[in-house]
């Protein structure tokens, strides 16, 4: 499997689906299934039973994972692809649109 270009904490924009155009921060990544959880995107309602953590139970809203191919990295308010280069002997991510080093 190839290296994932999107990482936890990145700001991304949804480019396909019901939440197209919305932006959010990546909460987690499932590399095996190529899914990503983005803050405030693809919200679902879940019915929960009372438990030790949630005494009342009830209906909660939470994010559901979306395909990693449906999000793009955002730099300076603009979406961009991500490439890799070597800088000072380290492999770093680079924004293709601006050429600047991401991390």
Short mmCIF file of C-alpha atoms in Angstrom, two decimals:
data_model
loop_
_atom_site.label_atom_id
_atom_site.label_comp_id
_atom_site.label_asym_id
_atom_site.label_seq_id
_atom_site.Cartn_x
_atom_site.Cartn_y
_atom_site.Cartn_z
CA UNK A 1 0.00 0.00 0.00
CA UNK A 2 1.27 3.49 -0.87
CA UNK A 3 2.02 6.15 1.73
CA UNK A 4 -1.03 8.19 2.68
CA UNK A 5 -0.59 11.82 1.70
CA UNK A 6 -3.28 13.05 4.12
CA UNK A 7 -2.40 12.94 7.83
CA UNK A 8 -4.22 13.45 11.13
CA UNK A 9 -4.65 17.16 11.89
CA UNK A 10 -4.56 18.30 8.24
CA UNK A 11 -7.13 20.82 6.99
CA UNK A 12 -9.01 19.26 4.08
CA UNK A 13 -11.90 20.17 1.76
CA UNK A 14 -14.50 17.64 0.59
CA UNK A 15 -14.52 17.45 -3.24
CA UNK A 16 -17.36 14.93 -3.75
CA UNK A 17 -20.54 13.81 -2.02
CA UNK A 18 -23.26 15.47 0.03
CA UNK A 19 -20.81 17.69 1.94
CA UNK A 20 -18.95 18.92 -1.17
CA UNK A 21 -17.18 22.23 -0.56
CA UNK A 22 -17.04 21.96 3.24
CA UNK A 23 -13.74 22.09 5.12
CA UNK A 24 -12.66 20.40 8.31
CA UNK A 25 -9.75 18.97 10.27
CA UNK A 26 -8.86 15.27 9.93
CA UNK A 27 -9.67 13.43 13.18
CA UNK A 28 -8.42 9.97 12.22
CA UNK A 29 -7.40 7.83 9.24
CA UNK A 30 -8.13 4.17 8.52
CA UNK A 31 -5.31 3.28 6.13
CA UNK A 32 -6.49 -0.31 5.60
CA UNK A 33 -9.93 0.70 4.28
CA UNK A 34 -8.77 4.08 2.87
CA UNK A 35 -11.29 6.03 4.93
CA UNK A 36 -10.90 9.32 6.77
CA UNK A 37 -12.88 10.92 9.61
CA UNK A 38 -13.25 14.70 9.19
CA UNK A 39 -14.53 17.07 11.88
CA UNK A 40 -18.13 18.18 11.13
CA UNK A 41 -18.37 16.25 7.83
CA UNK A 42 -20.75 13.36 6.98
CA UNK A 43 -22.72 13.71 10.22
CA UNK A 44 -25.02 10.82 11.20
CA UNK A 45 -27.50 10.31 14.04
CA UNK A 46 -26.83 7.34 16.25
CA UNK A 47 -29.21 5.84 18.80
CA UNK A 48 -27.39 4.77 21.96
CA UNK A 49 -28.44 2.69 24.94
CA UNK A 50 -27.66 3.89 28.46
CA UNK A 51 -24.17 2.83 29.56
CA UNK A 52 -21.57 3.63 32.19
CA UNK A 53 -20.17 6.53 30.10
CA UNK A 54 -23.57 7.80 28.88
CA UNK A 55 -26.11 7.42 31.71
CA UNK A 56 -29.13 8.64 29.71
CA UNK A 57 -28.50 7.16 26.26
CA UNK A 58 -30.53 8.79 23.50
CA UNK A 59 -29.76 10.17 20.06
CA UNK A 60 -26.30 11.59 19.33
CA UNK A 61 -24.79 13.20 16.24
CA UNK A 62 -21.34 12.04 15.15
CA UNK A 63 -19.05 11.97 12.13
CA UNK A 64 -18.96 8.95 9.82
CA UNK A 65 -15.89 8.07 7.74
CA UNK A 66 -15.65 9.05 4.06
CA UNK A 67 -13.32 7.86 1.32
CA UNK A 68 -9.88 9.44 1.39
CA UNK A 69 -10.21 10.05 -2.37
CA UNK A 70 -13.05 12.50 -1.68
CA UNK A 71 -10.89 14.98 0.26
CA UNK A 72 -8.08 17.34 -0.79
CA UNK A 73 -5.49 19.11 1.31
CA UNK A 74 -6.05 22.87 1.76
CA UNK A 75 -3.18 25.37 1.83
CA UNK A 76 -3.82 29.14 1.96
CA UNK A 77 -7.55 28.57 1.25
CA UNK A 78 -6.81 26.65 -1.95
CA UNK A 79 -6.94 22.88 -2.57
CA UNK A 80 -3.77 21.22 -3.74
CA UNK A 81 -2.28 17.85 -4.48
CA UNK A 82 0.58 16.64 -2.31
CA UNK A 83 3.97 15.41 -3.46
CA UNK A 84 7.12 14.25 -1.72
CA UNK A 85 10.66 15.60 -1.94
CA UNK A 86 13.84 15.18 0.04
CA UNK A 87 15.04 18.11 2.12
CA UNK A 88 18.11 17.91 4.35
CA UNK A 89 18.08 14.12 4.04
CA UNK A 90 14.44 13.83 5.13
CA UNK A 91 11.38 12.93 3.06
CA UNK A 92 8.88 15.81 3.36
CA UNK A 93 5.44 16.58 1.95
CA UNK A 94 5.16 19.44 -0.52
CA UNK A 95 2.07 21.29 -1.79
CA UNK A 96 2.05 20.97 -5.59
CA UNK A 97 0.15 24.25 -6.13
CA UNK A 98 2.50 26.48 -4.14
CA UNK A 99 5.66 24.38 -3.85
CA UNK A 100 5.92 25.03 -0.11
CA UNK A 101 6.91 22.34 2.39
CA UNK A 102 3.98 21.14 4.52
CA UNK A 103 5.86 19.41 7.33
#
